[in-house]
mmCIF file of C-alpha atoms and ligand atoms in Angstrom:
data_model
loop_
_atom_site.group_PDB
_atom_site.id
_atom_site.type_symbol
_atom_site.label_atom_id
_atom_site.label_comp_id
_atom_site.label_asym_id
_atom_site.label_seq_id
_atom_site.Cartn_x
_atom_site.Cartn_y
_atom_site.Cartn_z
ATOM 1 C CA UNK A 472 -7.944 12.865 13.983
ATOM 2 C CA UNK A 473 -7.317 10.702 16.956
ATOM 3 C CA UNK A 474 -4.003 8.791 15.277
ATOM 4 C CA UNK A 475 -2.589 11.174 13.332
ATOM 5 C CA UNK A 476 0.859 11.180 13.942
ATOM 6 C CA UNK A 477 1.304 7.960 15.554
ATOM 7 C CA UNK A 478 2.994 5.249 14.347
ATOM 8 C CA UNK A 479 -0.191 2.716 13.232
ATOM 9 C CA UNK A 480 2.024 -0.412 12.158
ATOM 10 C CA UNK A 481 5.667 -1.436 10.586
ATOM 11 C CA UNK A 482 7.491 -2.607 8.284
ATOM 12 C CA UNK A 483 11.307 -4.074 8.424
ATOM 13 C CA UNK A 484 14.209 -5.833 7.277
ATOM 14 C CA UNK A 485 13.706 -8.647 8.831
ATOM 15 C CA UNK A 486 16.671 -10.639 7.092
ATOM 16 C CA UNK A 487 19.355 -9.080 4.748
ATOM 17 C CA UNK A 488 21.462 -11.591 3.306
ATOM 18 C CA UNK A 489 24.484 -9.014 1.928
ATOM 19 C CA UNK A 490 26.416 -11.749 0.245
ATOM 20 C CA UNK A 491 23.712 -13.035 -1.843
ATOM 21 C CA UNK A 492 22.050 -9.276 -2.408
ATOM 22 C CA UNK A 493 18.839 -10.229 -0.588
ATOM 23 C CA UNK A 494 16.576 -8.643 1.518
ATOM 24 C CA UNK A 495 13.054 -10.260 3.520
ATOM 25 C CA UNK A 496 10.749 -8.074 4.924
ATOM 26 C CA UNK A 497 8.250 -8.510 7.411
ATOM 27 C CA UNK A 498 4.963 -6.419 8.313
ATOM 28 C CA UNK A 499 2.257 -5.669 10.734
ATOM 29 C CA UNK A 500 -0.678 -2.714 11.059
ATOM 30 C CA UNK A 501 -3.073 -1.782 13.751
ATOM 31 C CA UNK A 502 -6.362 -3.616 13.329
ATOM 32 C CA UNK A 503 -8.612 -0.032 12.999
ATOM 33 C CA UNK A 504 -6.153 -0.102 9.634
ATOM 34 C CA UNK A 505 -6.718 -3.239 7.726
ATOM 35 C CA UNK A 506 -8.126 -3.687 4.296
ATOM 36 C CA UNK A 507 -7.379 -0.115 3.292
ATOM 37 C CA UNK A 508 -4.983 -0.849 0.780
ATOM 38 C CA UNK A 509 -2.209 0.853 3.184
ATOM 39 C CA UNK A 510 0.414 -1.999 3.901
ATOM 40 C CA UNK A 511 0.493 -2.930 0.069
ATOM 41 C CA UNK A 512 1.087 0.944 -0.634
ATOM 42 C CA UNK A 513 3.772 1.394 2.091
ATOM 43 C CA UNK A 514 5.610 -2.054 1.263
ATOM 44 C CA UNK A 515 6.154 -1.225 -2.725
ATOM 45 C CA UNK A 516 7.457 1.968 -1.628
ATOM 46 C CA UNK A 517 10.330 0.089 0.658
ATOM 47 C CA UNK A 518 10.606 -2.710 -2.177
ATOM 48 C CA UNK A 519 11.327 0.461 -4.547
ATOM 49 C CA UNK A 520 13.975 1.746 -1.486
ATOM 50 C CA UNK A 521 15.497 -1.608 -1.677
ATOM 51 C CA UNK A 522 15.924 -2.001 -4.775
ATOM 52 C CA UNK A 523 16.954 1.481 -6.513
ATOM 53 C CA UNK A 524 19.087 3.028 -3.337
ATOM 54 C CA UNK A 525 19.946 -0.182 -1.504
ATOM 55 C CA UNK A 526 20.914 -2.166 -4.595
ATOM 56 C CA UNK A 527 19.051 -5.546 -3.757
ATOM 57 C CA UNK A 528 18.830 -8.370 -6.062
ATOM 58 C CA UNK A 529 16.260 -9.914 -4.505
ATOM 59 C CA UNK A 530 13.285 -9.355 -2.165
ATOM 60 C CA UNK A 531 11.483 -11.885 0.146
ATOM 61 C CA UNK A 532 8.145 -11.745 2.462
ATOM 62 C CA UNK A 533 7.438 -14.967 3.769
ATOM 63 C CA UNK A 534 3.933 -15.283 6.088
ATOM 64 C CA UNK A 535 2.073 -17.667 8.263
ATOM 65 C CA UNK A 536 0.228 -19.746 5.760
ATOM 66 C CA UNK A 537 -2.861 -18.870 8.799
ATOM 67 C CA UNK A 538 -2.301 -15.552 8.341
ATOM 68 C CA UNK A 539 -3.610 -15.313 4.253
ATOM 69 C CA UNK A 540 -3.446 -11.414 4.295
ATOM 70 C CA UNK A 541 -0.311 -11.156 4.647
ATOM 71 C CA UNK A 542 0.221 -13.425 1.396
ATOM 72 C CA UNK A 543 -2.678 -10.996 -0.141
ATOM 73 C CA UNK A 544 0.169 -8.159 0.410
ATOM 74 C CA UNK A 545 2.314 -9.823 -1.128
ATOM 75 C CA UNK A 546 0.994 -10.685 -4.469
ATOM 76 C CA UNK A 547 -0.663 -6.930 -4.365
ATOM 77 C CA UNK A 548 3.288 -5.906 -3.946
ATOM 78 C CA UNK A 549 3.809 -8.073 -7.204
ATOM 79 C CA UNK A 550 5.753 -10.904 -5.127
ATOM 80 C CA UNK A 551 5.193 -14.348 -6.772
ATOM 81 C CA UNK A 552 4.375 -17.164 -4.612
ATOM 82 C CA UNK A 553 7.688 -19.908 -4.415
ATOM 83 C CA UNK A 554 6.055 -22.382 -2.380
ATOM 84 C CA UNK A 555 5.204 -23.583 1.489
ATOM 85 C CA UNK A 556 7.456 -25.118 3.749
ATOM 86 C CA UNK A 557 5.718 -27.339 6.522
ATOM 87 C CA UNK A 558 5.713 -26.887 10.085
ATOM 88 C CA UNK A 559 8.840 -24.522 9.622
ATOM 89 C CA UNK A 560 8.358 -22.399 12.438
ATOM 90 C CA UNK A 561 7.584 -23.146 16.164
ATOM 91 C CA UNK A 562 5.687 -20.382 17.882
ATOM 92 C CA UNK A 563 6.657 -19.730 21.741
ATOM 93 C CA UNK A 564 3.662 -21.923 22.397
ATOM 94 C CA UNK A 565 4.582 -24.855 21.054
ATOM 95 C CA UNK A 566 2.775 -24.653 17.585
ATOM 96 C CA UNK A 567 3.666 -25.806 14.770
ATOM 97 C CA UNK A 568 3.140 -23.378 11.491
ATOM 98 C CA UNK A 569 3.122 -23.857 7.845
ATOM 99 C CA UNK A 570 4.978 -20.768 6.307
ATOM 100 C CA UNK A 571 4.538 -19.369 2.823
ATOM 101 C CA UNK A 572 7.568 -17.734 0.763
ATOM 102 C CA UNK A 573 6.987 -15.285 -2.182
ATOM 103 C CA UNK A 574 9.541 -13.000 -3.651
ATOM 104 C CA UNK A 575 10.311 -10.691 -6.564
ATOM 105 C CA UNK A 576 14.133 -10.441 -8.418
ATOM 106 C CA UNK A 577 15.230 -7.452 -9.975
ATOM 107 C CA UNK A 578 14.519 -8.307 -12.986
ATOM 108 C CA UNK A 579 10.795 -8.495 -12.804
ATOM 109 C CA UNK A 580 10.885 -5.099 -10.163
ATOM 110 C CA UNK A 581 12.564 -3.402 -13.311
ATOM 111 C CA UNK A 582 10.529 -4.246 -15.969
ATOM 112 C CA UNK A 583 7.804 -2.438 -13.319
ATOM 113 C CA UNK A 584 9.133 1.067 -14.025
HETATM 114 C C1 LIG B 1303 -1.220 -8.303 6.783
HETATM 115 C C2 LIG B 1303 -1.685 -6.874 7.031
HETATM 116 C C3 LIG B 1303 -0.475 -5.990 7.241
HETATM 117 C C4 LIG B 1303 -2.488 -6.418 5.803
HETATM 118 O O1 LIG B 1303 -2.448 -4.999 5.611
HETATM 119 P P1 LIG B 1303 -3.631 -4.220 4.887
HETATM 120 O O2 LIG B 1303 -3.220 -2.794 4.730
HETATM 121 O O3 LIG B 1303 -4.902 -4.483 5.610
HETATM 122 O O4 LIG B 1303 -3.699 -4.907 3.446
HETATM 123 P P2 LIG B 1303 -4.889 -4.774 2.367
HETATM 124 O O5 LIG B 1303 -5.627 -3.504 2.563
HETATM 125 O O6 LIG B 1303 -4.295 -5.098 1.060
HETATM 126 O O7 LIG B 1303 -5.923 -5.899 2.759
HETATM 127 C C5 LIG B 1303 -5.549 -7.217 2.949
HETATM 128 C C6 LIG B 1303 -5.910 -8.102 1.730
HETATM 129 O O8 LIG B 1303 -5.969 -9.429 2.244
HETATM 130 C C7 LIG B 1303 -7.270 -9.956 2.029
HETATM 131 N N1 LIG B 1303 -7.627 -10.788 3.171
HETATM 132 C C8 LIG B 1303 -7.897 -10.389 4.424
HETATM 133 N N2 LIG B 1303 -8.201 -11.456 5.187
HETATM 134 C C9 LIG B 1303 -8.113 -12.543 4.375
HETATM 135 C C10 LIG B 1303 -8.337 -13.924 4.562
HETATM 136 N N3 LIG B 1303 -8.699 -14.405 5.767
HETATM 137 N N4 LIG B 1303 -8.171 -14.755 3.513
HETATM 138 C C11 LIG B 1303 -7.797 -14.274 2.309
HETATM 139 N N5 LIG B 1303 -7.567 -12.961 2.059
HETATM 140 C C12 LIG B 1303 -7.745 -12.108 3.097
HETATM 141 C C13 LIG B 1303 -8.170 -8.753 1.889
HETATM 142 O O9 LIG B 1303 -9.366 -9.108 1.195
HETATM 143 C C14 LIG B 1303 -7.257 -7.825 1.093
HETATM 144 O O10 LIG B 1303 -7.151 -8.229 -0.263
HETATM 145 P P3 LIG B 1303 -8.003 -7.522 -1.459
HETATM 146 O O11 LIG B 1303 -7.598 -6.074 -1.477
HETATM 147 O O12 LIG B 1303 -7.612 -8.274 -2.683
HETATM 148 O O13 LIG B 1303 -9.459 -7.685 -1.092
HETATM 149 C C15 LIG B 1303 -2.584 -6.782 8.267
HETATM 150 O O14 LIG B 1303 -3.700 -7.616 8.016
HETATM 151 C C16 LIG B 1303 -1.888 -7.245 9.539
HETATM 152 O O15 LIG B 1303 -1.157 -6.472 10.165
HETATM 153 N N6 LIG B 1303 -2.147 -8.498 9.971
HETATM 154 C C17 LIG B 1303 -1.623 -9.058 11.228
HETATM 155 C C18 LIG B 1303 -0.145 -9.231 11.277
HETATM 156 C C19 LIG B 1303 0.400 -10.167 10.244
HETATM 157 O O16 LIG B 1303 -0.273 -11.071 9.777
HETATM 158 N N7 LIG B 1303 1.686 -9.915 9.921
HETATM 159 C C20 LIG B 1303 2.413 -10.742 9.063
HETATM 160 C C21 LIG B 1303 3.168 -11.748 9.858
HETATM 161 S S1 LIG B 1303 3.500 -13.163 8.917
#
């Protein structure tokens, strides 16, 4: 197969917040890959890393409320949505964008296994 072995998206800490035990994570996949079920599958398995060998209490994903998928992942990651904040983020261009938080604490994660 034509990709395999390359590296078709990623996912990162994008924020780690050691003090408060908190990680956000942020996420992006070549287009040929979308609604597959893969980013869901690949970001439990990093919310499982973060929680059981990194120790996390918490972990975030916050999206582009114009980018809906990404909030899709989320909630398929069994995030629960915390609320928008508006026009929180300026893009290089000069936009504006409404950005959606969701998160799951390690209470809820545990009662998962
Ligand atoms: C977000 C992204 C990683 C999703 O990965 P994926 O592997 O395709 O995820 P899924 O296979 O679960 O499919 C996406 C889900 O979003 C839903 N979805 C897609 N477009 C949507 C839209 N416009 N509105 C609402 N839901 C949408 C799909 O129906 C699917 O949900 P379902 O399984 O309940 O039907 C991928 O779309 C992506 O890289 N997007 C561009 C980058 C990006 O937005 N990054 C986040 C920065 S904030």
């Amino acid at each position: 197969m034509e990709y395999e072995g390359a590296p078709i998206g990623n996912i990162s800490v994008v924020r780690l917040n050691e003090r408060s035990e908190y990680a956000e994570l942020g996420y992006c996949m070549g287009y040929a890959f979308w609604n597959k079920g893969l980013m869901p599958e690949a970001a439990k398995a990093v919310i499982d890393y973060l929680f059981a060998e990194i120790g996390v209490n918490r972990v975030g994903i916050s999206h582009a409320v114009k980018n809906p998928a990404s909030g899709r992942v989320a909630q398929k990651c069994g995030l629960t949505f915390e609320g928008t904040k508006r026009e929180y983020f300026k893009t290089s261009t000069g936009e504006f964008l409404d950005i959606s938080y969701y998160g799951i604490i390690r209470s809820e994660w545990e009662k998962t296994k």
